[in-house]
PDB file of C-alpha atoms and ligand atoms in Angstrom:
ATOM      1  CA  UNK A  26      23.643 113.786 295.138  1.00 55.00           C
ATOM      2  CA  UNK A  27      25.182 117.036 294.998  1.00 61.00           C
ATOM      3  CA  UNK A  28      25.385 118.923 291.564  1.00 74.00           C
ATOM      4  CA  UNK A  29      28.745 119.483 290.824  1.00 88.00           C
ATOM      5  CA  UNK A  30      30.224 123.218 291.029  1.00 96.00           C
ATOM      6  CA  UNK A  31      30.781 124.731 287.786  1.00 98.00           C
ATOM      7  CA  UNK A  32      34.115 126.604 287.441  1.00 97.00           C
ATOM      8  CA  UNK A  33      33.513 127.974 284.219  1.00 96.00           C
ATOM      9  CA  UNK A  34      32.194 127.267 280.813  1.00 97.00           C
ATOM     10  CA  UNK A  35      33.368 128.058 277.525  1.00 95.00           C
ATOM     11  CA  UNK A  36      32.146 127.993 273.749  1.00 94.00           C
ATOM     12  CA  UNK A  37      33.725 123.503 273.228  1.00 97.00           C
ATOM     13  CA  UNK A  38      34.194 122.545 277.324  1.00 98.00           C
ATOM     14  CA  UNK A  39      33.190 123.063 281.099  1.00 98.00           C
ATOM     15  CA  UNK A  40      35.306 122.726 283.685  1.00 98.00           C
ATOM     16  CA  UNK A  41      33.574 121.857 286.618  1.00 98.00           C
ATOM     17  CA  UNK A  42      35.201 121.022 290.133  1.00 98.00           C
ATOM     18  CA  UNK A  43      36.878 117.819 290.304  1.00 98.00           C
ATOM     19  CA  UNK A  44      36.767 115.298 292.985  1.00 96.00           C
ATOM     20  CA  UNK A  45      40.243 116.038 294.829  1.00 95.00           C
ATOM     21  CA  UNK A  46      42.256 119.356 295.835  1.00 95.00           C
ATOM     22  CA  UNK A  47      44.742 120.184 292.575  1.00 96.00           C
ATOM     23  CA  UNK A  48      41.764 118.917 289.947  1.00 98.00           C
ATOM     24  CA  UNK A  49      39.443 119.043 287.377  1.00 98.00           C
ATOM     25  CA  UNK A  50      36.352 117.707 285.441  1.00 98.00           C
ATOM     26  CA  UNK A  51      36.745 119.001 281.717  1.00 98.00           C
ATOM     27  CA  UNK A  52      33.181 118.007 279.931  1.00 98.00           C
ATOM     28  CA  UNK A  53      33.053 118.251 276.118  1.00 98.00           C
ATOM     29  CA  UNK A  54      30.504 119.571 274.992  1.00 98.00           C
ATOM     30  CA  UNK A  55      28.875 119.222 271.055  1.00 98.00           C
ATOM     31  CA  UNK A  56      29.014 122.990 270.285  1.00 98.00           C
ATOM     32  CA  UNK A  57      30.658 124.466 267.068  1.00 97.00           C
ATOM     33  CA  UNK A  58      31.399 128.280 266.624  1.00 95.00           C
ATOM     34  CA  UNK A  59      33.099 129.963 264.563  1.00 94.00           C
ATOM     35  CA  UNK A  60      34.074 133.391 264.049  1.00 88.00           C
ATOM     36  CA  UNK A  61      34.282 134.317 267.773  1.00 83.00           C
ATOM     37  CA  UNK A  62      30.457 132.268 268.660  1.00 83.00           C
ATOM     38  CA  UNK A  63      28.710 134.430 265.633  1.00 89.00           C
ATOM     39  CA  UNK A  64      28.021 131.016 264.536  1.00 95.00           C
ATOM     40  CA  UNK A  65      26.825 127.861 266.171  1.00 96.00           C
ATOM     41  CA  UNK A  66      25.715 124.584 265.969  1.00 97.00           C
ATOM     42  CA  UNK A  67      25.087 121.183 267.976  1.00 97.00           C
ATOM     43  CA  UNK A  68      26.943 118.311 266.120  1.00 97.00           C
ATOM     44  CA  UNK A  69      26.152 115.263 267.886  1.00 97.00           C
ATOM     45  CA  UNK A  70      28.878 113.264 269.458  1.00 97.00           C
ATOM     46  CA  UNK A  71      31.754 115.944 268.098  1.00 98.00           C
ATOM     47  CA  UNK A  72      32.004 116.237 271.689  1.00 98.00           C
ATOM     48  CA  UNK A  73      32.613 112.685 272.440  1.00 98.00           C
ATOM     49  CA  UNK A  74      35.313 112.205 269.670  1.00 98.00           C
ATOM     50  CA  UNK A  75      36.848 115.433 271.024  1.00 98.00           C
ATOM     51  CA  UNK A  76      37.314 113.420 274.218  1.00 98.00           C
ATOM     52  CA  UNK A  77      38.887 110.347 272.836  1.00 98.00           C
ATOM     53  CA  UNK A  78      40.972 112.240 270.480  1.00 98.00           C
ATOM     54  CA  UNK A  79      42.636 114.567 273.049  1.00 98.00           C
ATOM     55  CA  UNK A  80      42.843 111.738 275.331  1.00 98.00           C
ATOM     56  CA  UNK A  81      44.910 109.464 272.843  1.00 98.00           C
ATOM     57  CA  UNK A  82      47.296 111.927 272.168  1.00 98.00           C
ATOM     58  CA  UNK A  83      47.916 113.815 275.808  1.00 98.00           C
ATOM     59  CA  UNK A  84      48.377 110.366 276.918  1.00 98.00           C
ATOM     60  CA  UNK A  85      50.843 110.149 274.190  1.00 98.00           C
ATOM     61  CA  UNK A  86      52.611 113.319 275.062  1.00 98.00           C
ATOM     62  CA  UNK A  87      52.387 112.723 278.763  1.00 98.00           C
ATOM     63  CA  UNK A  88      54.332 109.087 278.044  1.00 98.00           C
ATOM     64  CA  UNK A  89      57.273 110.948 275.756  1.00 98.00           C
ATOM     65  CA  UNK A  90      57.596 113.078 279.117  1.00 97.00           C
ATOM     66  CA  UNK A  91      55.909 116.427 277.142  1.00 98.00           C
ATOM     67  CA  UNK A  92      54.292 117.580 281.245  1.00 98.00           C
ATOM     68  CA  UNK A  93      50.332 117.633 280.333  1.00 98.00           C
ATOM     69  CA  UNK A  94      46.964 118.713 282.700  1.00 98.00           C
ATOM     70  CA  UNK A  95      45.235 115.218 282.189  1.00 98.00           C
ATOM     71  CA  UNK A  96      44.818 112.015 283.817  1.00 98.00           C
ATOM     72  CA  UNK A  97      42.605 110.271 282.494  1.00 98.00           C
ATOM     73  CA  UNK A  98      39.457 109.629 280.715  1.00 98.00           C
ATOM     74  CA  UNK A  99      36.290 109.522 283.784  1.00 98.00           C
ATOM     75  CA  UNK A 100      33.500 108.832 280.801  1.00 97.00           C
ATOM     76  CA  UNK A 101      32.747 109.321 277.522  1.00 97.00           C
ATOM     77  CA  UNK A 102      32.332 113.088 277.854  1.00 98.00           C
ATOM     78  CA  UNK A 103      34.740 113.806 280.368  1.00 98.00           C
ATOM     79  CA  UNK A 104      38.300 113.782 281.529  1.00 98.00           C
ATOM     80  CA  UNK A 105      40.687 114.351 284.587  1.00 98.00           C
ATOM     81  CA  UNK A 106      42.442 116.910 284.778  1.00 98.00           C
ATOM     82  CA  UNK A 107      44.983 118.792 287.114  1.00 98.00           C
ATOM     83  CA  UNK A 108      43.853 121.968 287.729  1.00 98.00           C
ATOM     84  CA  UNK A 109      46.214 124.519 286.420  1.00 98.00           C
ATOM     85  CA  UNK A 110      46.768 128.725 286.377  1.00 98.00           C
ATOM     86  CA  UNK A 111      46.667 128.947 282.977  1.00 98.00           C
ATOM     87  CA  UNK A 112      48.098 131.311 280.888  1.00 98.00           C
ATOM     88  CA  UNK A 113      46.025 133.956 278.710  1.00 98.00           C
ATOM     89  CA  UNK A 114      47.899 133.672 275.149  1.00 98.00           C
ATOM     90  CA  UNK A 115      46.969 130.894 272.491  1.00 98.00           C
ATOM     91  CA  UNK A 116      49.964 129.451 271.225  1.00 99.00           C
ATOM     92  CA  UNK A 117      49.863 128.694 267.395  1.00 99.00           C
ATOM     93  CA  UNK A 118      52.214 126.459 265.690  1.00 99.00           C
ATOM     94  CA  UNK A 119      52.305 126.463 261.562  1.00 99.00           C
ATOM     95  CA  UNK A 120      53.666 124.592 259.036  1.00 98.00           C
ATOM     96  CA  UNK A 121      51.733 125.266 256.023  1.00 98.00           C
ATOM     97  CA  UNK A 122      50.081 128.597 255.000  1.00 98.00           C
ATOM     98  CA  UNK A 123      46.539 128.796 256.074  1.00 98.00           C
ATOM     99  CA  UNK A 124      44.052 130.846 257.300  1.00 98.00           C
ATOM    100  CA  UNK A 125      44.332 133.750 259.374  1.00 98.00           C
ATOM    101  CA  UNK A 126      48.011 133.464 257.938  1.00 98.00           C
ATOM    102  CA  UNK A 127      46.892 133.390 254.692  1.00 98.00           C
ATOM    103  CA  UNK A 128      44.752 136.672 255.200  1.00 98.00           C
ATOM    104  CA  UNK A 129      47.389 138.593 256.857  1.00 98.00           C
ATOM    105  CA  UNK A 130      50.340 137.981 254.372  1.00 98.00           C
ATOM    106  CA  UNK A 131      48.511 137.027 250.712  1.00 98.00           C
ATOM    107  CA  UNK A 132      49.915 133.886 250.975  1.00 98.00           C
ATOM    108  CA  UNK A 133      48.643 131.190 249.092  1.00 98.00           C
ATOM    109  CA  UNK A 134      47.049 128.571 250.988  1.00 98.00           C
ATOM    110  CA  UNK A 135      48.781 125.115 251.229  1.00 98.00           C
ATOM    111  CA  UNK A 136      52.469 127.122 250.953  1.00 98.00           C
ATOM    112  CA  UNK A 137      54.646 125.528 252.719  1.00 98.00           C
ATOM    113  CA  UNK A 138      56.155 127.324 255.285  1.00 98.00           C
ATOM    114  CA  UNK A 139      60.142 128.155 255.180  1.00 98.00           C
ATOM    115  CA  UNK A 140      59.678 126.696 258.591  1.00 98.00           C
ATOM    116  CA  UNK A 141      57.040 126.167 261.767  1.00 98.00           C
ATOM    117  CA  UNK A 142      55.978 129.488 262.835  1.00 98.00           C
ATOM    118  CA  UNK A 143      54.595 129.783 266.381  1.00 98.00           C
ATOM    119  CA  UNK A 144      52.613 132.389 267.372  1.00 98.00           C
ATOM    120  CA  UNK A 145      50.866 134.357 270.251  1.00 99.00           C
ATOM    121  CA  UNK A 146      47.150 135.363 270.529  1.00 98.00           C
ATOM    122  CA  UNK A 147      45.623 137.032 273.462  1.00 98.00           C
ATOM    123  CA  UNK A 148      43.180 135.067 274.447  1.00 97.00           C
ATOM    124  CA  UNK A 149      40.307 137.433 274.772  1.00 96.00           C
ATOM    125  CA  UNK A 150      36.874 137.822 273.417  1.00 93.00           C
ATOM    126  CA  UNK A 151      35.888 140.962 273.759  1.00 95.00           C
ATOM    127  CA  UNK A 152      39.498 141.662 271.830  1.00 97.00           C
ATOM    128  CA  UNK A 153      38.634 138.638 268.931  1.00 94.00           C
ATOM    129  CA  UNK A 154      41.678 137.323 270.674  1.00 96.00           C
ATOM    130  CA  UNK A 155      44.435 139.406 268.893  1.00 98.00           C
ATOM    131  CA  UNK A 156      48.212 138.605 267.959  1.00 98.00           C
ATOM    132  CA  UNK A 157      50.383 139.580 270.176  1.00 98.00           C
ATOM    133  CA  UNK A 158      54.395 139.688 269.894  1.00 98.00           C
ATOM    134  CA  UNK A 159      56.492 138.152 272.960  1.00 98.00           C
ATOM    135  CA  UNK A 160      57.588 141.961 273.762  1.00 98.00           C
ATOM    136  CA  UNK A 161      53.774 142.398 274.685  1.00 98.00           C
ATOM    137  CA  UNK A 162      53.430 139.354 276.712  1.00 98.00           C
ATOM    138  CA  UNK A 163      56.937 139.566 278.666  1.00 98.00           C
ATOM    139  CA  UNK A 164      55.998 143.442 279.117  1.00 98.00           C
ATOM    140  CA  UNK A 165      51.615 143.343 280.165  1.00 98.00           C
ATOM    141  CA  UNK A 166      53.406 140.135 282.625  1.00 98.00           C
ATOM    142  CA  UNK A 167      50.877 137.471 281.319  1.00 98.00           C
ATOM    143  CA  UNK A 168      53.979 135.211 280.785  1.00 98.00           C
ATOM    144  CA  UNK A 169      57.846 135.998 282.119  1.00 98.00           C
ATOM    145  CA  UNK A 170      60.505 135.754 279.507  1.00 98.00           C
ATOM    146  CA  UNK A 171      61.783 131.964 281.143  1.00 98.00           C
ATOM    147  CA  UNK A 172      57.605 130.932 280.913  1.00 98.00           C
ATOM    148  CA  UNK A 173      57.996 131.780 276.814  1.00 98.00           C
ATOM    149  CA  UNK A 174      61.001 129.892 276.459  1.00 98.00           C
ATOM    150  CA  UNK A 175      59.346 126.842 278.393  1.00 98.00           C
ATOM    151  CA  UNK A 176      55.818 127.763 275.826  1.00 98.00           C
ATOM    152  CA  UNK A 177      57.570 127.334 272.916  1.00 98.00           C
ATOM    153  CA  UNK A 178      60.176 124.690 273.145  1.00 98.00           C
ATOM    154  CA  UNK A 179      56.698 122.764 274.192  1.00 98.00           C
ATOM    155  CA  UNK A 180      54.577 124.008 271.331  1.00 98.00           C
ATOM    156  CA  UNK A 181      57.944 122.980 269.364  1.00 98.00           C
ATOM    157  CA  UNK A 182      57.946 119.428 271.006  1.00 98.00           C
ATOM    158  CA  UNK A 183      54.306 118.983 270.333  1.00 98.00           C
ATOM    159  CA  UNK A 184      54.526 120.013 267.127  1.00 98.00           C
ATOM    160  CA  UNK A 185      57.035 117.282 266.335  1.00 98.00           C
ATOM    161  CA  UNK A 186      55.467 114.526 267.462  1.00 98.00           C
ATOM    162  CA  UNK A 187      52.026 115.451 265.841  1.00 98.00           C
ATOM    163  CA  UNK A 188      53.736 115.900 262.922  1.00 98.00           C
ATOM    164  CA  UNK A 189      54.999 112.218 262.936  1.00 98.00           C
ATOM    165  CA  UNK A 190      51.600 111.058 264.145  1.00 98.00           C
ATOM    166  CA  UNK A 191      49.265 112.705 262.009  1.00 98.00           C
ATOM    167  CA  UNK A 192      51.471 111.739 258.783  1.00 98.00           C
ATOM    168  CA  UNK A 193      51.808 108.060 259.885  1.00 98.00           C
ATOM    169  CA  UNK A 194      48.081 108.034 259.265  1.00 98.00           C
ATOM    170  CA  UNK A 195      47.705 109.366 255.289  1.00 98.00           C
ATOM    171  CA  UNK A 196      47.240 112.448 257.661  1.00 98.00           C
ATOM    172  CA  UNK A 197      49.663 116.656 256.823  1.00 98.00           C
ATOM    173  CA  UNK A 198      49.183 118.534 259.877  1.00 98.00           C
ATOM    174  CA  UNK A 199      49.190 122.466 258.711  1.00 99.00           C
ATOM    175  CA  UNK A 200      48.960 123.809 261.879  1.00 99.00           C
ATOM    176  CA  UNK A 201      46.923 124.303 265.658  1.00 99.00           C
ATOM    177  CA  UNK A 202      46.574 125.958 268.538  1.00 98.00           C
ATOM    178  CA  UNK A 203      47.501 124.700 272.222  1.00 98.00           C
ATOM    179  CA  UNK A 204      47.204 126.567 275.668  1.00 98.00           C
ATOM    180  CA  UNK A 205      49.702 125.999 278.588  1.00 98.00           C
ATOM    181  CA  UNK A 206      49.073 126.420 282.416  1.00 98.00           C
ATOM    182  CA  UNK A 207      50.786 126.829 285.391  1.00 98.00           C
ATOM    183  CA  UNK A 208      50.742 124.134 287.566  1.00 98.00           C
ATOM    184  CA  UNK A 209      51.527 124.387 291.124  1.00 97.00           C
ATOM    185  CA  UNK A 210      52.804 121.281 293.173  1.00 93.00           C
ATOM    186  CA  UNK A 211      54.898 122.224 296.482  1.00 90.00           C
ATOM    187  CA  UNK A 212      57.323 125.187 295.879  1.00 93.00           C
ATOM    188  CA  UNK A 213      57.675 124.205 292.725  1.00 96.00           C
ATOM    189  CA  UNK A 214      55.687 125.635 289.265  1.00 97.00           C
ATOM    190  CA  UNK A 215      56.100 124.249 286.049  1.00 97.00           C
ATOM    191  CA  UNK A 216      54.698 125.546 282.941  1.00 98.00           C
ATOM    192  CA  UNK A 217      52.094 122.029 281.230  1.00 98.00           C
ATOM    193  CA  UNK A 218      49.839 122.412 277.851  1.00 98.00           C
ATOM    194  CA  UNK A 219      45.939 122.308 279.554  1.00 98.00           C
ATOM    195  CA  UNK A 220      42.992 122.576 277.359  1.00 98.00           C
ATOM    196  CA  UNK A 221      42.666 119.987 274.659  1.00 98.00           C
ATOM    197  CA  UNK A 222      43.975 118.483 270.887  1.00 98.00           C
ATOM    198  CA  UNK A 223      41.824 117.803 268.560  1.00 98.00           C
ATOM    199  CA  UNK A 224      40.240 118.807 265.191  1.00 98.00           C
ATOM    200  CA  UNK A 225      38.255 121.236 266.820  1.00 98.00           C
ATOM    201  CA  UNK A 226      41.739 122.998 267.271  1.00 98.00           C
ATOM    202  CA  UNK A 227      44.165 121.863 264.403  1.00 98.00           C
ATOM    203  CA  UNK A 228      43.754 121.559 260.250  1.00 98.00           C
ATOM    204  CA  UNK A 229      44.425 118.183 259.251  1.00 99.00           C
ATOM    205  CA  UNK A 230      44.253 117.934 255.668  1.00 98.00           C
ATOM    206  CA  UNK A 231      44.044 113.951 253.900  1.00 98.00           C
ATOM    207  CA  UNK A 232      47.915 113.488 252.419  1.00 98.00           C
ATOM    208  CA  UNK A 233      45.721 112.363 249.211  1.00 98.00           C
ATOM    209  CA  UNK A 234      43.114 113.910 248.486  1.00 98.00           C
ATOM    210  CA  UNK A 235      43.866 117.536 250.454  1.00 97.00           C
ATOM    211  CA  UNK A 236      41.186 117.261 251.546  1.00 98.00           C
ATOM    212  CA  UNK A 237      39.680 118.626 255.133  1.00 98.00           C
ATOM    213  CA  UNK A 238      39.607 117.033 258.144  1.00 98.00           C
ATOM    214  CA  UNK A 239      39.046 119.243 260.794  1.00 98.00           C
ATOM    215  CA  UNK A 240      37.153 122.434 261.931  1.00 98.00           C
ATOM    216  CA  UNK A 241      37.183 124.451 258.921  1.00 98.00           C
ATOM    217  CA  UNK A 242      34.286 121.616 257.484  1.00 98.00           C
ATOM    218  CA  UNK A 243      31.842 124.179 259.760  1.00 98.00           C
ATOM    219  CA  UNK A 244      33.667 127.651 259.595  1.00 97.00           C
ATOM    220  CA  UNK A 245      33.933 127.398 255.525  1.00 97.00           C
ATOM    221  CA  UNK A 246      29.853 125.638 255.640  1.00 97.00           C
ATOM    222  CA  UNK A 247      31.914 122.641 253.760  1.00 98.00           C
ATOM    223  CA  UNK A 248      29.166 119.528 255.496  1.00 97.00           C
ATOM    224  CA  UNK A 249      30.738 116.717 257.244  1.00 97.00           C
ATOM    225  CA  UNK A 250      32.542 117.592 260.169  1.00 98.00           C
ATOM    226  CA  UNK A 251      30.928 114.941 262.481  1.00 98.00           C
ATOM    227  CA  UNK A 252      32.185 112.156 259.731  1.00 98.00           C
ATOM    228  CA  UNK A 253      35.692 113.859 259.241  1.00 98.00           C
ATOM    229  CA  UNK A 254      36.924 114.136 262.830  1.00 98.00           C
ATOM    230  CA  UNK A 255      35.444 110.312 262.795  1.00 98.00           C
ATOM    231  CA  UNK A 256      37.894 110.037 260.137  1.00 98.00           C
ATOM    232  CA  UNK A 257      40.905 111.038 262.151  1.00 98.00           C
ATOM    233  CA  UNK A 258      39.445 109.363 264.888  1.00 98.00           C
ATOM    234  CA  UNK A 259      39.506 105.920 262.608  1.00 98.00           C
ATOM    235  CA  UNK A 260      42.840 106.196 261.828  1.00 98.00           C
ATOM    236  CA  UNK A 261      44.007 106.668 264.697  1.00 98.00           C
ATOM    237  CA  UNK A 262      42.388 103.229 266.021  1.00 97.00           C
ATOM    238  CA  UNK A 263      40.351 105.378 268.436  1.00 96.00           C
ATOM    239  CA  UNK A 264      36.826 104.163 266.665  1.00 88.00           C
ATOM    240  CA  UNK A 265      36.836 100.675 264.594  1.00 80.00           C
ATOM    241  CA  UNK A 266      36.191 100.837 260.769  1.00 67.00           C
ATOM    242  CA  UNK A 267      32.864  99.833 260.432  1.00 60.00           C
ATOM    243  CA  UNK A 268      30.802 102.649 263.351  1.00 56.00           C
ATOM    244  CA  UNK A 269      30.391 104.640 260.659  1.00 51.00           C
ATOM    245  CA  UNK A 270      26.331 104.930 260.658  1.00 45.00           C
ATOM    246  CA  UNK A 271      25.819 109.059 261.876  1.00 41.00           C
ATOM    247  CA  UNK A 272      22.554 107.613 262.960  1.00 37.00           C
ATOM    248  CA  UNK A 273      23.854 105.190 266.165  1.00 51.00           C
ATOM    249  CA  UNK A 274      26.354 107.846 266.872  1.00 54.00           C
ATOM    250  CA  UNK A 275      30.227 106.638 267.198  1.00 55.00           C
ATOM    251  CA  UNK A 276      30.750 103.618 269.199  1.00 59.00           C
ATOM    252  CA  UNK A 277      33.873 104.248 270.916  1.00 62.00           C
ATOM    253  CA  UNK A 278      36.794 101.520 271.590  1.00 64.00           C
ATOM    254  CA  UNK A 279      37.272 100.431 274.305  1.00 56.00           C
TER     255      UNK A 279
HETATM  256  P1  LIG B 326      43.600 130.613 262.466  1.00 52.63           P
HETATM  257  O1  LIG B 326      44.809 131.858 263.359  1.00 52.63           O
HETATM  258  O2  LIG B 326      44.481 130.413 261.087  1.00 52.63           O
HETATM  259  O3  LIG B 326      42.765 130.696 262.817  1.00 52.63           O
HETATM  260  O4  LIG B 326      43.719 129.258 263.523  1.00 52.63           O
HETATM  261  C1  LIG B 326      45.233 128.875 263.082  1.00 52.63           C
HETATM  262  C2  LIG B 326      44.984 127.484 264.078  1.00 52.63           C
HETATM  263  O5  LIG B 326      44.414 128.090 265.099  1.00 52.63           O
HETATM  264  C3  LIG B 326      44.042 126.546 263.308  1.00 52.63           C
HETATM  265  O6  LIG B 326      44.039 124.979 263.576  1.00 52.63           O
HETATM  266  C4  LIG B 326      42.942 126.701 264.791  1.00 52.63           C
HETATM  267  O7  LIG B 326      41.753 125.737 264.404  1.00 52.63           O
HETATM  268  C5  LIG B 326      43.251 126.997 265.757  1.00 52.63           C
HETATM  269  N1  LIG B 326      42.503 128.176 266.339  1.00 52.63           N
HETATM  270  C6  LIG B 326      43.343 129.424 266.307  1.00 52.63           C
HETATM  271  N2  LIG B 326      42.437 130.440 267.258  1.00 52.63           N
HETATM  272  C7  LIG B 326      41.195 129.465 267.998  1.00 52.63           C
HETATM  273  C8  LIG B 326      40.284 129.572 268.760  1.00 52.63           C
HETATM  274  O8  LIG B 326      39.996 130.103 268.862  1.00 52.63           O
HETATM  275  N3  LIG B 326      39.682 128.188 268.750  1.00 52.63           N
HETATM  276  C9  LIG B 326      40.113 126.896 268.315  1.00 52.63           C
HETATM  277  N4  LIG B 326      39.586 125.652 268.793  1.00 52.63           N
HETATM  278  N5  LIG B 326      40.609 126.948 267.544  1.00 52.63           N
HETATM  279  C10 LIG B 326      41.324 127.971 266.781  1.00 52.63           C
END
């Protein structure tokens, strides 16, 4: 059997050449990193949970007509995706003050924002993914003004959907990060959602207890990261309630 060609390896995922032209395989690793890779641990089972949570969300988004790169899950750690040209911008949508916004503007964590706020960060590890404006994005050609309009409307639709999805299972969507790409089909190009949506790139707070159910458990050394991710999966109906034993790893609903 031939080894697959690795296209790209990031901190939490690997991309391999897909089975057909225009496809890739997205592999979810167990690596947890924070502080631009300064902090690094292996969290057994995280990749399996993120693969399933992201599959669940992207399937629903596709069903709503919000275009994504997701085609289908292949196995516990891999999904088949459409190959896109990634736009080098991280799009963050915020509903509640937390994280870097709190530090930058001196807000109190947990403050409801007057309205959802979209921010852009330039994807560059060496620079620490700096905050940039629409002017930077269009002036440097990272995306055109019409592409930016598409990206923002996509981000708002994803926020509306995710806010309702999580609220329905007692979780507040504080903020999240998405990435978009250009999909070329025949002579057409359109902007679609890429990457993943999981507790690795969302802030999710339990509505009743205010417990953090996301990667901040790792970033802030709170412990219980895998349990939190499992809790999210359970509430979304992806994991069955009895599958709690850390030792056996997550047993997933088919
Ligand atoms: P903040 O800017 O407050 O650190 O992050 C805002 C939101 O975007 C959080 O939900 C955070 O998880 C997500 N986010 C921002 N940058 C990254 C990143 O480089 N990787 C991941 N996984 N999530 C990010």
